């Protein structure tokens, strides 16, 4: 990230109550492949997902919209993408020609190895999209439900030695 240029990162979270303790730019939106669409959610906690459009719902934001609004630098050290099953949809709109990401950490819940054909197909398409842009899936210890995608020039085998991720008490990320 580039804090010396006034950019300290961004967090997209449709539920503002989850903003407590975060220090980056905060956006009370739902990450998607479109900007400005109003959506509502079904499910609770980690099972919340976009369920449809709603006139009084949460507004969506895409990667191009977010990167423009945050005046993001051309190189972003890390993107952690956890949007409850909409990761591929959001990634399809990433402006690959204008931005480079050092490392992607993407929640996949094991989709590439899933026995459920639709879930597996999405996981494999996500991997193919990242590989088409030079990112390779990396064998990181204690990866939990996440997959790590890093270009060769940023990868070093010592990065595979990863402690189990634990957020500080009361924190939900950045």
PDB file of C-alpha atoms in Angstrom:
ATOM      1  CA  UNK A   1       0.000   0.000   0.000  1.00  0.00           C
ATOM      2  CA  UNK A   2       1.075   3.591  -0.260  1.00  0.00           C
ATOM      3  CA  UNK A   3       0.415   5.459   3.017  1.00  0.00           C
ATOM      4  CA  UNK A   4       3.041   8.061   2.089  1.00  0.00           C
ATOM      5  CA  UNK A   5       0.732   8.983  -0.805  1.00  0.00           C
ATOM      6  CA  UNK A   6      -2.328   9.143   1.431  1.00  0.00           C
ATOM      7  CA  UNK A   7      -3.616   5.679   0.491  1.00  0.00           C
ATOM      8  CA  UNK A   8      -3.913   3.261   3.393  1.00  0.00           C
ATOM      9  CA  UNK A   9      -6.221   0.689   1.870  1.00  0.00           C
ATOM     10  CA  UNK A  10      -9.927   0.190   1.552  1.00  0.00           C
ATOM     11  CA  UNK A  11     -12.535  -2.053   3.093  1.00  0.00           C
ATOM     12  CA  UNK A  12     -15.859  -2.849   1.480  1.00  0.00           C
ATOM     13  CA  UNK A  13     -18.338  -4.129   4.058  1.00  0.00           C
ATOM     14  CA  UNK A  14     -22.120  -3.960   3.604  1.00  0.00           C
ATOM     15  CA  UNK A  15     -22.746  -4.064   7.353  1.00  0.00           C
ATOM     16  CA  UNK A  16     -21.380  -0.865   8.996  1.00  0.00           C
ATOM     17  CA  UNK A  17     -21.468  -2.461  12.451  1.00  0.00           C
ATOM     18  CA  UNK A  18     -18.450  -4.473  11.249  1.00  0.00           C
ATOM     19  CA  UNK A  19     -16.408  -1.264  10.746  1.00  0.00           C
ATOM     20  CA  UNK A  20     -15.349  -0.983  14.388  1.00  0.00           C
ATOM     21  CA  UNK A  21     -11.583  -0.773  14.776  1.00  0.00           C
ATOM     22  CA  UNK A  22     -10.755  -0.463  11.077  1.00  0.00           C
ATOM     23  CA  UNK A  23      -8.330   2.254   9.976  1.00  0.00           C
ATOM     24  CA  UNK A  24      -8.571   2.144   6.181  1.00  0.00           C
ATOM     25  CA  UNK A  25     -11.118   3.886   3.944  1.00  0.00           C
ATOM     26  CA  UNK A  26     -14.485   2.299   4.623  1.00  0.00           C
ATOM     27  CA  UNK A  27     -17.236   1.693   2.091  1.00  0.00           C
ATOM     28  CA  UNK A  28     -20.667   0.487   3.287  1.00  0.00           C
ATOM     29  CA  UNK A  29     -21.282  -1.351   0.019  1.00  0.00           C
ATOM     30  CA  UNK A  30     -21.581  -4.870  -1.363  1.00  0.00           C
ATOM     31  CA  UNK A  31     -18.681  -5.894  -3.611  1.00  0.00           C
ATOM     32  CA  UNK A  32     -19.980  -6.940  -7.014  1.00  0.00           C
ATOM     33  CA  UNK A  33     -19.424  -6.584 -10.739  1.00  0.00           C
ATOM     34  CA  UNK A  34     -21.648  -3.493 -10.966  1.00  0.00           C
ATOM     35  CA  UNK A  35     -21.831  -0.090  -9.338  1.00  0.00           C
ATOM     36  CA  UNK A  36     -24.912   1.459  -7.802  1.00  0.00           C
ATOM     37  CA  UNK A  37     -27.271  -1.524  -7.842  1.00  0.00           C
ATOM     38  CA  UNK A  38     -29.286  -1.897  -4.611  1.00  0.00           C
ATOM     39  CA  UNK A  39     -29.238  -5.424  -3.171  1.00  0.00           C
ATOM     40  CA  UNK A  40     -30.416  -7.136  -0.023  1.00  0.00           C
ATOM     41  CA  UNK A  41     -28.989 -10.086   1.862  1.00  0.00           C
ATOM     42  CA  UNK A  42     -30.213 -13.380   3.192  1.00  0.00           C
ATOM     43  CA  UNK A  43     -28.625 -15.585   5.829  1.00  0.00           C
ATOM     44  CA  UNK A  44     -26.719 -14.787   8.995  1.00  0.00           C
ATOM     45  CA  UNK A  45     -23.053 -14.176   9.794  1.00  0.00           C
ATOM     46  CA  UNK A  46     -20.692 -15.960   7.408  1.00  0.00           C
ATOM     47  CA  UNK A  47     -23.681 -17.369   5.524  1.00  0.00           C
ATOM     48  CA  UNK A  48     -24.969 -13.952   4.392  1.00  0.00           C
ATOM     49  CA  UNK A  49     -25.215 -13.651   0.648  1.00  0.00           C
ATOM     50  CA  UNK A  50     -26.716 -11.253  -1.852  1.00  0.00           C
ATOM     51  CA  UNK A  51     -30.178 -12.590  -2.463  1.00  0.00           C
ATOM     52  CA  UNK A  52     -31.671 -10.037  -4.829  1.00  0.00           C
ATOM     53  CA  UNK A  53     -32.338  -6.421  -5.678  1.00  0.00           C
ATOM     54  CA  UNK A  54     -34.173  -4.087  -3.331  1.00  0.00           C
ATOM     55  CA  UNK A  55     -35.038  -0.393  -3.493  1.00  0.00           C
ATOM     56  CA  UNK A  56     -33.862   0.106   0.103  1.00  0.00           C
ATOM     57  CA  UNK A  57     -30.903  -2.317   0.022  1.00  0.00           C
ATOM     58  CA  UNK A  58     -27.147  -1.866   0.114  1.00  0.00           C
ATOM     59  CA  UNK A  59     -25.510  -0.291  -2.927  1.00  0.00           C
ATOM     60  CA  UNK A  60     -23.011  -2.386  -4.880  1.00  0.00           C
ATOM     61  CA  UNK A  61     -19.509  -1.326  -5.885  1.00  0.00           C
ATOM     62  CA  UNK A  62     -17.157  -2.938  -8.416  1.00  0.00           C
ATOM     63  CA  UNK A  63     -13.367  -3.063  -8.408  1.00  0.00           C
ATOM     64  CA  UNK A  64     -13.145  -0.258 -11.019  1.00  0.00           C
ATOM     65  CA  UNK A  65     -15.503   1.898  -8.952  1.00  0.00           C
ATOM     66  CA  UNK A  66     -13.657   1.205  -5.706  1.00  0.00           C
ATOM     67  CA  UNK A  67     -10.178   1.771  -7.139  1.00  0.00           C
ATOM     68  CA  UNK A  68     -11.313   5.018  -8.745  1.00  0.00           C
ATOM     69  CA  UNK A  69     -12.994   6.323  -5.581  1.00  0.00           C
ATOM     70  CA  UNK A  70      -9.967   5.481  -3.429  1.00  0.00           C
ATOM     71  CA  UNK A  71      -7.484   6.867  -5.947  1.00  0.00           C
ATOM     72  CA  UNK A  72      -5.594   3.614  -5.571  1.00  0.00           C
ATOM     73  CA  UNK A  73      -1.939   3.418  -6.564  1.00  0.00           C
ATOM     74  CA  UNK A  74      -1.083   1.207  -9.549  1.00  0.00           C
ATOM     75  CA  UNK A  75       0.484  -1.395  -7.246  1.00  0.00           C
ATOM     76  CA  UNK A  76      -1.548  -2.836  -4.382  1.00  0.00           C
ATOM     77  CA  UNK A  77       0.439  -5.087  -2.068  1.00  0.00           C
ATOM     78  CA  UNK A  78      -2.466  -7.239  -0.894  1.00  0.00           C
ATOM     79  CA  UNK A  79      -6.118  -7.821  -1.698  1.00  0.00           C
ATOM     80  CA  UNK A  80      -8.128 -10.072   0.586  1.00  0.00           C
ATOM     81  CA  UNK A  81     -11.373 -10.996  -1.138  1.00  0.00           C
ATOM     82  CA  UNK A  82     -14.132 -12.604   0.919  1.00  0.00           C
ATOM     83  CA  UNK A  83     -17.543 -11.790  -0.526  1.00  0.00           C
ATOM     84  CA  UNK A  84     -19.464 -14.952   0.303  1.00  0.00           C
ATOM     85  CA  UNK A  85     -19.544 -16.687  -3.039  1.00  0.00           C
ATOM     86  CA  UNK A  86     -19.372 -13.614  -5.303  1.00  0.00           C
ATOM     87  CA  UNK A  87     -15.561 -13.607  -5.619  1.00  0.00           C
ATOM     88  CA  UNK A  88     -15.522 -14.666  -9.273  1.00  0.00           C
ATOM     89  CA  UNK A  89     -18.246 -12.190 -10.184  1.00  0.00           C
ATOM     90  CA  UNK A  90     -16.279  -9.330  -8.588  1.00  0.00           C
ATOM     91  CA  UNK A  91     -12.922 -10.430 -10.062  1.00  0.00           C
ATOM     92  CA  UNK A  92     -14.267 -10.478 -13.606  1.00  0.00           C
ATOM     93  CA  UNK A  93     -14.388  -6.673 -13.474  1.00  0.00           C
ATOM     94  CA  UNK A  94     -10.917  -6.108 -11.994  1.00  0.00           C
ATOM     95  CA  UNK A  95      -8.948  -3.683 -14.236  1.00  0.00           C
ATOM     96  CA  UNK A  96      -5.949  -5.994 -14.738  1.00  0.00           C
ATOM     97  CA  UNK A  97      -4.312  -3.706 -17.321  1.00  0.00           C
ATOM     98  CA  UNK A  98      -4.160  -0.748 -14.902  1.00  0.00           C
ATOM     99  CA  UNK A  99      -3.372  -2.336 -11.521  1.00  0.00           C
ATOM    100  CA  UNK A 100      -1.013  -4.973 -10.181  1.00  0.00           C
ATOM    101  CA  UNK A 101      -1.630  -6.837  -6.945  1.00  0.00           C
ATOM    102  CA  UNK A 102       1.274  -8.369  -5.035  1.00  0.00           C
ATOM    103  CA  UNK A 103      -0.830 -11.101  -3.408  1.00  0.00           C
ATOM    104  CA  UNK A 104      -4.461 -12.123  -3.575  1.00  0.00           C
ATOM    105  CA  UNK A 105      -5.983 -13.987  -0.644  1.00  0.00           C
ATOM    106  CA  UNK A 106      -9.368 -15.256  -1.763  1.00  0.00           C
ATOM    107  CA  UNK A 107     -11.929 -17.186   0.228  1.00  0.00           C
ATOM    108  CA  UNK A 108     -12.836 -20.234  -1.839  1.00  0.00           C
ATOM    109  CA  UNK A 109     -14.010 -22.721   0.826  1.00  0.00           C
ATOM    110  CA  UNK A 110     -12.288 -25.448  -1.200  1.00  0.00           C
ATOM    111  CA  UNK A 111     -14.373 -24.818  -4.325  1.00  0.00           C
ATOM    112  CA  UNK A 112     -11.667 -26.074  -6.728  1.00  0.00           C
ATOM    113  CA  UNK A 113     -11.769 -29.494  -5.007  1.00  0.00           C
ATOM    114  CA  UNK A 114     -15.514 -29.592  -4.339  1.00  0.00           C
ATOM    115  CA  UNK A 115     -17.707 -32.544  -5.268  1.00  0.00           C
ATOM    116  CA  UNK A 116     -20.540 -30.123  -6.093  1.00  0.00           C
ATOM    117  CA  UNK A 117     -20.182 -29.471  -9.834  1.00  0.00           C
ATOM    118  CA  UNK A 118     -21.385 -25.828  -9.897  1.00  0.00           C
ATOM    119  CA  UNK A 119     -19.242 -24.881  -6.890  1.00  0.00           C
ATOM    120  CA  UNK A 120     -16.208 -26.660  -8.381  1.00  0.00           C
ATOM    121  CA  UNK A 121     -16.724 -25.023 -11.804  1.00  0.00           C
ATOM    122  CA  UNK A 122     -16.737 -21.537 -10.220  1.00  0.00           C
ATOM    123  CA  UNK A 123     -13.565 -22.362  -8.280  1.00  0.00           C
ATOM    124  CA  UNK A 124     -11.778 -23.601 -11.375  1.00  0.00           C
ATOM    125  CA  UNK A 125     -12.919 -20.550 -13.377  1.00  0.00           C
ATOM    126  CA  UNK A 126     -11.604 -18.267 -10.629  1.00  0.00           C
ATOM    127  CA  UNK A 127      -8.213 -20.007 -10.746  1.00  0.00           C
ATOM    128  CA  UNK A 128      -8.134 -19.819 -14.564  1.00  0.00           C
ATOM    129  CA  UNK A 129      -8.915 -16.079 -14.467  1.00  0.00           C
ATOM    130  CA  UNK A 130      -6.088 -15.374 -12.026  1.00  0.00           C
ATOM    131  CA  UNK A 131      -3.650 -17.619 -13.910  1.00  0.00           C
ATOM    132  CA  UNK A 132      -4.518 -15.812 -17.165  1.00  0.00           C
ATOM    133  CA  UNK A 133      -3.236 -12.653 -15.472  1.00  0.00           C
ATOM    134  CA  UNK A 134       0.005 -14.212 -14.215  1.00  0.00           C
ATOM    135  CA  UNK A 135      -1.010 -15.270 -10.691  1.00  0.00           C
ATOM    136  CA  UNK A 136      -0.320 -18.772  -9.431  1.00  0.00           C
ATOM    137  CA  UNK A 137      -2.000 -20.633  -6.608  1.00  0.00           C
ATOM    138  CA  UNK A 138       0.545 -21.063  -3.829  1.00  0.00           C
ATOM    139  CA  UNK A 139       0.887 -23.811  -1.215  1.00  0.00           C
ATOM    140  CA  UNK A 140       0.518 -21.828   2.000  1.00  0.00           C
ATOM    141  CA  UNK A 141       0.354 -23.630   5.357  1.00  0.00           C
ATOM    142  CA  UNK A 142      -2.727 -23.049   7.520  1.00  0.00           C
ATOM    143  CA  UNK A 143      -4.613 -21.444   4.664  1.00  0.00           C
ATOM    144  CA  UNK A 144      -8.003 -22.272   6.173  1.00  0.00           C
ATOM    145  CA  UNK A 145     -10.772 -21.529   3.645  1.00  0.00           C
ATOM    146  CA  UNK A 146      -8.540 -19.212   1.614  1.00  0.00           C
ATOM    147  CA  UNK A 147      -6.390 -19.671  -1.474  1.00  0.00           C
ATOM    148  CA  UNK A 148      -3.245 -17.581  -2.056  1.00  0.00           C
ATOM    149  CA  UNK A 149      -2.422 -16.307  -5.557  1.00  0.00           C
ATOM    150  CA  UNK A 150       0.943 -14.631  -6.106  1.00  0.00           C
ATOM    151  CA  UNK A 151       2.956 -13.855  -9.238  1.00  0.00           C
ATOM    152  CA  UNK A 152       6.336 -15.582  -9.569  1.00  0.00           C
ATOM    153  CA  UNK A 153       8.307 -12.364  -9.095  1.00  0.00           C
ATOM    154  CA  UNK A 154       6.714 -11.760  -5.667  1.00  0.00           C
ATOM    155  CA  UNK A 155       6.824 -15.363  -4.450  1.00  0.00           C
ATOM    156  CA  UNK A 156       9.448 -16.803  -2.130  1.00  0.00           C
ATOM    157  CA  UNK A 157       9.132 -20.286  -0.550  1.00  0.00           C
ATOM    158  CA  UNK A 158       9.426 -18.776   2.928  1.00  0.00           C
ATOM    159  CA  UNK A 159       6.012 -17.200   2.351  1.00  0.00           C
ATOM    160  CA  UNK A 160       4.480 -20.688   2.555  1.00  0.00           C
ATOM    161  CA  UNK A 161       5.240 -20.751   6.287  1.00  0.00           C
ATOM    162  CA  UNK A 162       2.085 -19.039   7.426  1.00  0.00           C
ATOM    163  CA  UNK A 163       0.755 -19.051  10.972  1.00  0.00           C
ATOM    164  CA  UNK A 164      -2.946 -19.597  11.413  1.00  0.00           C
ATOM    165  CA  UNK A 165      -4.640 -16.267  10.799  1.00  0.00           C
ATOM    166  CA  UNK A 166      -6.231 -14.753  13.859  1.00  0.00           C
ATOM    167  CA  UNK A 167      -7.650 -11.273  13.961  1.00  0.00           C
ATOM    168  CA  UNK A 168      -7.140  -9.300  17.186  1.00  0.00           C
ATOM    169  CA  UNK A 169     -10.107  -9.358  19.566  1.00  0.00           C
ATOM    170  CA  UNK A 170     -12.790  -6.981  18.317  1.00  0.00           C
ATOM    171  CA  UNK A 171     -11.169  -6.677  14.889  1.00  0.00           C
ATOM    172  CA  UNK A 172     -12.627  -7.875  11.635  1.00  0.00           C
ATOM    173  CA  UNK A 173      -9.721  -7.093   9.320  1.00  0.00           C
ATOM    174  CA  UNK A 174      -7.978  -3.846   8.397  1.00  0.00           C
TER     175      UNK A 174
END
